[in-house]
Short mmCIF file of C-alpha atoms in Angstrom, two decimals:
data_model
loop_
_atom_site.label_atom_id
_atom_site.label_comp_id
_atom_site.label_asym_id
_atom_site.label_seq_id
_atom_site.Cartn_x
_atom_site.Cartn_y
_atom_site.Cartn_z
CA MET A 27 -52.30 -29.11 -29.98
CA LYS A 28 -49.10 -27.26 -31.51
CA GLN A 29 -50.41 -23.74 -30.16
CA ILE A 30 -51.56 -25.54 -26.83
CA GLN A 31 -47.81 -27.04 -26.32
CA CYS A 32 -46.37 -23.62 -27.74
CA SER A 33 -48.52 -21.76 -25.13
CA PHE A 34 -47.60 -24.03 -21.86
CA ASP A 35 -43.30 -24.02 -22.89
CA LEU A 36 -43.55 -19.82 -23.05
CA LYS A 37 -44.62 -20.59 -19.53
CA ILE A 38 -42.84 -22.65 -18.13
CA ILE A 39 -39.69 -20.52 -19.94
CA PHE A 40 -41.24 -17.56 -17.65
CA LEU A 41 -41.59 -18.92 -14.85
CA TYR A 42 -38.01 -20.41 -15.24
CA LEU A 43 -36.96 -16.86 -16.11
CA VAL A 44 -38.22 -15.42 -12.53
CA VAL A 45 -37.50 -18.14 -10.78
CA THR A 46 -33.67 -17.43 -11.88
CA LEU A 47 -33.66 -14.14 -11.75
CA PHE A 48 -35.29 -13.69 -7.88
CA SER A 49 -32.62 -16.63 -7.29
CA CYS A 50 -29.53 -14.67 -8.54
CA GLN A 51 -31.67 -11.53 -6.34
CA GLN A 52 -31.31 -13.90 -3.60
CA ASN A 53 -27.60 -15.10 -4.20
CA ASN A 54 -26.39 -11.47 -4.91
CA ALA A 55 -27.83 -10.16 -1.39
CA GLN A 56 -26.44 -12.85 0.45
CA ASN A 57 -22.95 -12.13 -1.19
CA SER A 58 -23.33 -8.75 -0.09
CA VAL A 59 -24.21 -9.44 3.28
CA ALA A 60 -21.48 -12.27 3.65
CA SER A 61 -19.05 -9.30 1.99
CA SER A 62 -20.20 -6.93 5.01
CA ASP A 63 -20.20 -9.59 7.94
CA PHE A 64 -16.12 -9.75 6.98
CA VAL A 65 -15.60 -5.99 6.63
CA ALA A 66 -17.28 -5.68 10.00
CA SER A 67 -16.11 -8.25 11.64
CA ASP A 68 -12.58 -7.43 10.64
CA PHE A 69 -12.81 -3.96 12.15
CA ALA A 70 -14.17 -5.09 14.93
CA LEU A 71 -11.34 -6.95 15.41
CA ALA A 72 -8.61 -4.01 14.84
CA LYS A 73 -10.87 -1.86 17.36
CA ASP A 74 -10.04 -4.55 19.99
CA GLN A 75 -6.37 -5.22 18.99
CA TYR A 76 -5.14 -1.97 19.24
CA GLN A 77 -6.78 -1.35 22.20
CA LEU A 78 -4.09 -3.04 22.67
CA LEU A 79 -1.29 -1.22 21.13
CA LEU A 80 -2.48 1.59 22.61
CA GLY A 81 -0.72 1.44 25.78
CA SER A 82 2.52 1.62 23.92
CA ARG A 83 4.85 4.26 24.81
CA ASP A 84 6.00 4.64 20.77
CA PHE A 85 4.55 4.44 17.31
CA PRO A 86 4.58 0.85 16.93
CA ARG A 87 5.79 -0.95 14.29
CA THR A 88 6.44 -4.91 14.52
CA LEU A 89 7.12 -7.25 17.07
CA ASP A 90 10.33 -8.81 18.39
CA THR A 91 11.70 -12.36 18.97
CA ALA A 92 10.24 -11.97 22.16
CA GLY A 93 6.22 -11.27 20.85
CA ARG A 94 7.02 -7.70 22.51
CA VAL A 95 6.23 -4.40 20.99
CA VAL A 96 9.05 -2.55 19.03
CA GLY A 97 8.27 1.40 19.06
CA THR A 98 10.02 3.69 16.98
CA ASP A 99 10.09 7.51 17.59
CA GLU A 100 8.87 10.12 14.75
CA TRP A 101 11.61 9.95 12.70
CA ASP A 102 11.35 6.77 11.44
CA TRP A 103 9.18 6.31 8.32
CA THR A 104 6.32 3.75 9.33
CA GLY A 105 5.65 6.72 12.03
CA GLY A 106 2.36 7.49 10.41
CA PHE A 107 0.89 4.73 10.16
CA PHE A 108 -0.80 3.73 13.31
CA PRO A 109 -2.05 7.46 14.09
CA GLY A 110 -3.57 6.45 10.21
CA ALA A 111 -4.93 3.14 10.88
CA LEU A 112 -6.79 4.41 13.72
CA TRP A 113 -8.34 7.45 12.15
CA TYR A 114 -9.16 4.58 9.13
CA ILE A 115 -10.68 2.32 12.43
CA TYR A 116 -12.70 5.40 13.53
CA GLU A 117 -14.00 5.57 9.86
CA TYR A 118 -15.90 2.01 10.25
CA THR A 119 -16.81 2.97 13.54
CA LYS A 120 -17.44 6.01 14.90
CA ASP A 121 -16.18 5.88 17.86
CA PRO A 122 -15.54 9.45 19.12
CA GLU A 123 -12.85 7.66 21.49
CA VAL A 124 -10.98 5.73 19.02
CA LYS A 125 -11.29 9.45 17.36
CA ALA A 126 -9.41 11.06 20.43
CA ASN A 127 -6.19 8.47 20.56
CA ALA A 128 -6.23 8.79 16.73
CA THR A 129 -6.09 12.54 17.58
CA ILE A 130 -3.12 12.20 20.10
CA TRP A 131 -0.92 10.03 17.87
CA THR A 132 -1.50 12.32 15.02
CA GLU A 133 -0.52 15.01 17.13
CA LYS A 134 2.32 13.14 18.92
CA LEU A 135 4.37 13.19 15.28
CA GLU A 136 4.39 17.00 14.65
CA LYS A 137 7.98 17.14 15.11
CA ALA A 138 8.05 15.08 12.33
CA LYS A 139 7.07 18.04 9.46
CA ASP A 140 10.97 18.83 9.36
CA LEU A 141 11.71 15.20 8.97
CA THR A 142 14.45 15.91 6.53
CA GLN A 143 17.19 12.64 6.70
CA HIS A 144 15.50 10.65 4.34
CA HIS A 145 12.71 10.59 1.79
CA ASP A 146 9.34 9.35 3.82
CA ILE A 147 7.79 13.24 5.12
CA GLY A 148 5.31 12.27 2.95
CA PHE A 149 4.34 8.29 4.61
CA VAL A 150 4.78 9.83 8.11
CA MET A 151 2.99 12.95 7.68
CA TYR A 152 0.37 12.59 5.50
CA CYS A 153 -0.86 9.14 6.46
CA ALA A 154 -1.46 10.50 10.09
CA TYR A 155 -2.50 14.03 9.12
CA GLY A 156 -3.77 12.97 5.77
CA ASN A 157 -6.75 11.03 7.30
CA ALA A 158 -7.33 13.50 10.10
CA LEU A 159 -7.81 16.49 7.49
CA ARG A 160 -10.29 13.96 6.20
CA LEU A 161 -12.34 13.37 9.38
CA GLU A 162 -11.62 16.45 11.58
CA THR A 163 -14.46 18.59 11.75
CA ASN A 164 -12.61 21.28 14.28
CA PRO A 165 -12.27 24.24 11.72
CA ASP A 166 -9.23 24.93 14.31
CA LYS A 167 -7.62 21.82 14.08
CA ILE A 168 -8.20 21.50 10.44
CA LYS A 169 -6.09 25.18 10.05
CA GLN A 170 -3.32 23.85 12.02
CA TYR A 171 -3.17 20.43 10.15
CA GLN A 172 -3.24 22.29 6.76
CA GLN A 173 0.06 24.53 7.86
CA ILE A 174 1.90 21.42 9.20
CA LEU A 175 1.18 19.33 5.81
CA VAL A 176 2.12 22.21 3.43
CA HIS A 177 5.73 22.87 6.40
CA SER A 178 6.08 19.05 5.41
CA ALA A 179 6.10 19.28 2.23
CA GLN A 180 8.26 22.10 2.52
CA SER A 181 10.83 19.71 4.05
CA ALA A 182 10.26 17.22 1.51
CA LEU A 183 11.40 19.48 -1.61
CA LYS A 184 14.81 20.06 0.81
CA ARG A 185 15.54 16.19 -1.05
CA PHE A 186 14.25 16.78 -4.75
CA ASP A 187 17.03 18.60 -6.99
CA PRO A 188 16.33 20.05 -10.26
CA LYS A 189 19.19 18.73 -12.15
CA VAL A 190 18.43 15.29 -11.35
CA GLY A 191 14.76 15.63 -11.09
CA LEU A 192 14.21 13.16 -8.32
CA ILE A 193 13.16 12.99 -4.68
CA LYS A 194 16.72 11.80 -3.14
CA SER A 195 15.70 8.74 -1.25
CA TRP A 196 18.71 7.48 1.21
CA ASN A 197 21.83 9.67 1.87
CA GLU A 198 25.08 7.89 0.39
CA LYS A 199 24.83 4.90 0.55
CA ALA A 200 26.74 0.97 -0.18
CA SER A 201 24.37 -1.55 -1.95
CA TRP A 202 25.00 -5.13 -1.09
CA ASP A 203 27.55 -5.88 -4.02
CA GLY A 204 30.49 -4.64 -1.85
CA LYS A 205 32.24 -2.48 -4.11
CA THR A 206 29.31 0.40 -5.57
CA VAL A 207 28.23 3.18 -2.91
CA TRP A 208 24.50 4.92 -4.13
CA LYS A 209 25.24 8.53 -4.62
CA TYR A 210 22.07 9.65 -5.19
CA PRO A 211 19.52 6.45 -4.53
CA VAL A 212 15.94 6.77 -5.50
CA ILE A 213 13.56 3.65 -4.43
CA ILE A 214 10.37 2.67 -6.36
CA ASP A 215 8.55 3.27 -2.30
CA ASN A 216 9.04 6.84 -3.12
CA MET A 217 6.35 7.19 -5.13
CA MET A 218 3.91 6.86 -1.80
CA ASN A 219 5.43 9.99 -0.89
CA LEU A 220 4.17 12.27 -3.88
CA GLU A 221 0.55 12.27 -2.85
CA LEU A 222 1.23 15.04 0.17
CA LEU A 223 3.43 17.20 -2.76
CA PHE A 224 -0.11 17.21 -4.82
CA PHE A 225 -1.79 18.09 -1.94
CA ALA A 226 -0.09 21.11 -1.32
CA SER A 227 0.11 22.87 -4.30
CA GLU A 228 -3.45 22.07 -4.17
CA LEU A 229 -4.42 23.63 -1.01
CA THR A 230 -1.85 26.35 -1.54
CA GLY A 231 -2.00 27.48 -5.71
CA ASP A 232 1.44 27.27 -5.81
CA PRO A 233 2.19 23.95 -8.37
CA LYS A 234 6.17 23.87 -7.62
CA TYR A 235 4.87 21.21 -5.28
CA LYS A 236 2.68 19.51 -8.30
CA HIS A 237 5.50 20.08 -10.48
CA ALA A 238 8.24 17.97 -8.70
CA ALA A 239 5.91 14.98 -8.06
CA ILE A 240 5.75 14.91 -11.76
CA SER A 241 9.22 15.25 -12.39
CA HIS A 242 9.88 12.33 -10.35
CA ALA A 243 7.05 10.00 -11.11
CA ASP A 244 8.22 10.68 -15.18
CA HIS A 245 11.90 9.80 -14.19
CA THR A 246 10.52 6.86 -12.42
CA LEU A 247 8.31 5.60 -15.20
CA LYS A 248 11.77 6.17 -17.27
CA ASN A 249 14.63 4.05 -14.93
CA HIS A 250 12.49 1.79 -12.22
CA PHE A 251 10.53 -0.08 -14.75
CA ARG A 252 12.12 -3.35 -16.87
CA SER A 253 10.66 -3.90 -20.47
CA ASP A 254 7.72 -6.20 -18.73
CA TYR A 255 6.69 -3.71 -15.75
CA SER A 256 8.57 -5.49 -13.13
CA THR A 257 10.09 -2.91 -11.25
CA TYR A 258 13.88 -2.44 -9.71
CA HIS A 259 13.90 -1.79 -6.18
CA VAL A 260 16.95 0.57 -6.53
CA VAL A 261 17.33 3.40 -9.18
CA ASP A 262 20.74 5.09 -8.30
CA TYR A 263 21.59 8.46 -10.68
CA ASP A 264 24.80 10.65 -10.64
CA PRO A 265 24.36 13.67 -8.51
CA ASN A 266 26.15 15.61 -11.26
CA THR A 267 24.43 14.84 -14.57
CA GLY A 268 21.10 13.16 -13.30
CA ALA A 269 22.31 10.16 -16.05
CA VAL A 270 21.23 6.15 -14.44
CA ALA A 271 24.60 5.23 -12.81
CA HIS A 272 23.27 1.66 -11.36
CA GLN A 273 19.94 -0.47 -11.17
CA GLN A 274 19.90 -2.87 -8.14
CA THR A 275 18.12 -3.73 -4.85
CA ASN A 276 18.51 -2.95 -1.09
CA GLN A 277 15.51 -5.42 0.16
CA GLY A 278 14.62 -7.53 -2.68
CA TYR A 279 16.36 -10.69 -3.37
CA ALA A 280 18.47 -10.11 -6.01
CA ASP A 281 18.87 -6.91 -8.44
CA ASN A 282 16.99 -8.56 -11.45
CA SER A 283 14.43 -9.92 -9.82
CA THR A 284 11.41 -7.96 -8.67
CA TRP A 285 10.40 -8.17 -4.90
CA SER A 286 7.34 -8.44 -4.14
CA ARG A 287 5.86 -4.58 -1.98
CA GLY A 288 8.04 -2.63 -4.30
CA GLN A 289 5.59 -4.08 -6.97
CA GLY A 290 2.96 -3.20 -5.17
CA TRP A 291 4.39 0.29 -4.41
CA ALA A 292 4.87 0.77 -8.65
CA ILE A 293 1.05 0.05 -8.66
CA TYR A 294 -0.35 1.91 -6.03
CA GLY A 295 2.00 4.64 -7.06
CA TYR A 296 0.94 5.37 -10.69
CA THR A 297 -2.88 4.49 -9.20
CA LEU A 298 -2.54 7.53 -7.20
CA LEU A 299 -0.92 9.54 -10.38
CA TYR A 300 -3.22 8.95 -12.44
CA ARG A 301 -6.06 10.16 -9.63
CA GLU A 302 -3.84 13.65 -9.42
CA THR A 303 -3.31 14.64 -13.14
CA ARG A 304 -5.74 11.73 -15.84
CA GLU A 305 -2.38 11.16 -17.65
CA ASP A 306 -3.19 7.73 -19.28
CA LYS A 307 0.90 6.93 -19.21
CA TYR A 308 -0.04 7.11 -15.57
CA LEU A 309 -2.58 4.63 -15.63
CA GLU A 310 -1.31 2.41 -18.88
CA ALA A 311 1.61 2.18 -16.17
CA ALA A 312 -0.70 1.08 -13.03
CA LYS A 313 -2.17 -1.13 -15.38
CA LYS A 314 0.55 -3.03 -16.80
CA ALA A 315 2.80 -3.11 -13.08
CA ALA A 316 -0.96 -4.97 -11.97
CA ASP A 317 -0.97 -7.11 -14.55
CA PHE A 318 2.79 -8.20 -13.92
CA TYR A 319 1.35 -9.09 -10.27
CA MET A 320 -1.42 -10.48 -10.78
CA ASN A 321 -0.90 -13.44 -13.10
CA HIS A 322 2.81 -13.63 -11.95
CA PRO A 323 3.28 -17.64 -12.57
CA ASN A 324 4.75 -17.65 -8.72
CA LEU A 325 2.35 -15.79 -7.04
CA PRO A 326 0.58 -18.33 -4.70
CA LYS A 327 -2.72 -19.28 -5.35
CA ASP A 328 -4.46 -17.48 -2.17
CA ARG A 329 -3.12 -14.00 -3.64
CA VAL A 330 -0.13 -13.49 -0.93
CA PRO A 331 2.74 -13.12 -2.46
CA TYR A 332 6.36 -14.83 -1.56
CA TRP A 333 8.63 -11.55 -0.09
CA ASP A 334 9.89 -11.52 -3.61
CA PHE A 335 8.74 -13.42 -6.88
CA ASN A 336 11.93 -15.17 -7.88
CA ALA A 337 13.48 -15.99 -4.33
CA GLY A 338 15.54 -18.48 -4.51
CA GLN A 339 14.85 -19.22 -8.05
CA GLN A 340 17.67 -19.46 -11.31
CA GLY A 341 18.64 -16.64 -13.38
CA TYR A 342 18.24 -14.46 -10.40
CA TRP A 343 21.90 -13.64 -8.59
CA PRO A 344 21.65 -12.44 -4.81
CA ASP A 345 24.39 -10.18 -3.16
CA VAL A 346 23.43 -11.51 -0.13
CA ASP A 347 24.59 -14.96 1.15
CA TYR A 348 21.00 -16.46 1.85
CA SER A 349 22.71 -19.92 2.30
CA ASN A 350 22.70 -20.13 6.41
CA ARG A 351 19.67 -18.97 6.53
CA LYS A 352 17.66 -22.24 7.34
CA LEU A 353 14.36 -21.49 5.65
CA LYS A 354 11.95 -24.13 5.26
CA VAL A 355 9.59 -22.49 3.45
CA ILE A 356 10.31 -19.05 1.13
CA PRO A 357 8.40 -16.41 3.53
CA ARG A 358 4.67 -14.71 2.83
CA ASP A 359 4.69 -11.15 2.48
CA ALA A 360 0.88 -9.90 3.80
CA SER A 361 1.94 -6.73 3.77
CA ALA A 362 2.34 -6.75 0.28
CA ALA A 363 -1.23 -8.32 -0.35
CA ALA A 364 -2.93 -6.12 1.26
CA LEU A 365 -1.33 -2.69 -0.28
CA VAL A 366 -1.95 -4.20 -3.73
CA SER A 367 -5.85 -5.42 -2.84
CA SER A 368 -5.99 -1.33 -1.90
CA ALA A 369 -4.03 -0.63 -4.95
CA LEU A 370 -6.25 -2.64 -7.46
CA LEU A 371 -9.76 -1.60 -5.79
CA GLU A 372 -9.03 1.98 -6.39
CA LEU A 373 -7.52 1.46 -9.50
CA SER A 374 -10.97 -0.78 -10.95
CA THR A 375 -12.61 2.69 -11.16
CA TYR A 376 -10.67 3.91 -13.27
CA THR A 377 -10.91 1.29 -15.75
CA SER A 378 -14.21 -0.28 -17.12
CA GLY A 379 -15.11 -3.39 -18.38
CA ALA A 380 -13.54 -6.73 -18.10
CA ASP A 381 -10.28 -4.73 -16.55
CA ALA A 382 -12.55 -3.75 -13.55
CA LYS A 383 -14.01 -6.19 -12.84
CA ARG A 384 -10.74 -8.53 -12.04
CA TYR A 385 -9.41 -5.97 -10.58
CA PHE A 386 -11.60 -5.62 -7.51
CA ASP A 387 -12.26 -9.59 -7.77
CA PHE A 388 -8.88 -10.35 -7.07
CA ALA A 389 -8.68 -7.51 -4.43
CA GLU A 390 -11.73 -9.43 -3.00
CA GLY A 391 -10.22 -12.63 -3.38
CA THR A 392 -6.44 -11.18 -1.63
CA LEU A 393 -8.79 -9.65 1.23
CA LYS A 394 -11.26 -12.58 1.78
CA THR A 395 -7.33 -14.75 2.68
CA LEU A 396 -6.03 -11.59 4.27
CA SER A 397 -9.52 -11.93 7.01
CA SER A 398 -8.97 -16.09 7.51
CA SER A 399 -7.61 -17.71 10.29
CA GLU A 400 -4.75 -17.67 8.63
CA TYR A 401 -3.22 -14.34 8.43
CA LEU A 402 -5.90 -12.20 10.50
CA ALA A 403 -4.46 -12.46 14.25
CA LYS A 404 -6.80 -13.58 16.66
CA ARG A 405 -7.89 -11.28 19.58
CA GLY A 406 -5.31 -10.74 22.28
CA THR A 407 -2.74 -11.96 19.97
CA ASN A 408 -0.15 -11.09 17.86
CA GLY A 409 0.89 -7.83 20.42
CA GLY A 410 -1.82 -5.96 19.58
CA PHE A 411 -1.66 -6.35 15.44
CA ILE A 412 -4.33 -7.56 13.12
CA LEU A 413 -2.30 -9.09 10.24
CA LYS A 414 0.77 -12.46 10.67
CA HIS A 415 3.03 -13.00 8.10
CA SER A 416 4.60 -9.43 6.33
CA VAL A 417 8.27 -9.36 5.68
CA GLY A 418 10.37 -6.24 6.38
CA SER A 419 13.23 -6.94 4.76
CA MET A 420 15.21 -10.20 4.16
CA PRO A 421 18.85 -9.35 2.94
CA HIS A 422 18.94 -7.79 6.21
CA GLN A 423 17.17 -10.38 8.26
CA SER A 424 15.41 -7.70 10.02
CA GLU A 425 11.70 -8.39 10.56
CA VAL A 426 10.72 -11.79 9.05
CA ASP A 427 7.25 -13.44 9.30
CA VAL A 428 6.06 -10.78 12.02
CA PRO A 429 3.30 -8.32 12.31
CA LEU A 430 4.43 -5.01 10.38
CA ILE A 431 2.16 -1.41 11.03
CA TYR A 432 1.91 -0.56 7.86
CA ALA A 433 0.15 -3.93 6.53
CA ASP A 434 -2.36 -3.15 8.90
CA TYR A 435 -2.55 0.51 8.07
CA TYR A 436 -3.36 -0.58 4.04
CA PHE A 437 -5.82 -3.20 5.15
CA LEU A 438 -7.63 -1.30 6.98
CA GLU A 439 -7.59 1.16 3.83
CA ALA A 440 -8.19 -1.31 1.53
CA LEU A 441 -11.47 -2.87 3.85
CA LEU A 442 -12.58 0.71 3.11
CA ARG A 443 -12.41 1.45 -0.03
CA TYR A 444 -14.66 -2.40 -0.64
CA ARG A 445 -17.07 -1.39 1.15
CA ASN A 446 -17.73 1.93 -0.40
CA LEU A 447 -17.39 -0.21 -3.89
CA ALA A 448 -19.48 -3.14 -2.60
CA LYS A 449 -22.12 -0.34 -1.76
CA ALA A 450 -22.40 0.83 -5.33
CA LEU A 451 -22.94 -2.47 -6.80
#
């Protein structure tokens, strides 16, 4: 009897394992379908929404209080995001009409290859022309776009002073404290402009662009991060000695707080630095900045952060008077969530095991939140933009709880990265 019972038990166990394996495979297949469904649905919406924005005369940026589209010229830092988003929509849909519009809006930016008034030529030119180069097949256009981007990189270097070792973000500017004037301000956002410089060195073989980018990244790594890997928004340098003069904020709540989108720029920026150099110090910075963001006790459960992690908290002392703002809630920033989800998906590919899984899972959860009705616009609404509830700058009372073009851009980029990674799982 013992032998018969043992044989019977083994058969039961075997059948259980087979059924469990089949069930897991079905669940994985269902999850894969569900994932592709929300990505497909989001891109279908994006294509329809951007048909509305194509009617704009200028580069769409946001909505005003009356719900009208606010546009900019090519000299604004956000100009490249609309054509860049069109390229992402084309990459997913393969619709030739979308490509034609992406080309038109990209080429409208050409004059900005001479942009030297501020540091954001990387945002403006590489988000548009960089994506165009990935997807364009016409050899004449490819050559033209390459030349434009190299010209843009040369313009970017005009704001790099070897004595300081960084690209100057803005011209002389007063801080919120009413007494400090920044002489050589560098903001954490500037990390995002370095990709253009790496591209230029790779294309031309001239290392001067890459060397400037690495110098900038190294100084930022040293001076923008606190011991817990939260970030200052602005670090001001002495233009004569290169010494740090001030560590403050321009768009965050307080000098000692952590502006959510700024933390996102840091995560994304050091992830791309690791991609371009394979230096472990940059990967470590990206991971620690990401861990600060992901594990912060003030991050809401849906993973869409408040505009600043420390807004309204004791121990943080803003120079801006917020007492008359009369806000019922602390605004969220979907642009920070979209940006971080894109960065984490790339970061997951440079890590392994539990780290890779938690970065991927966090990004996936964020994208699903952003794809919900709370943040995703309904067709024909939101002025044609895709995401709702972003914040441009609370201290300036500018673009609060509105759609922002760069939120859409990084959301679409993240969706593409997610789709490509999910396919490989």
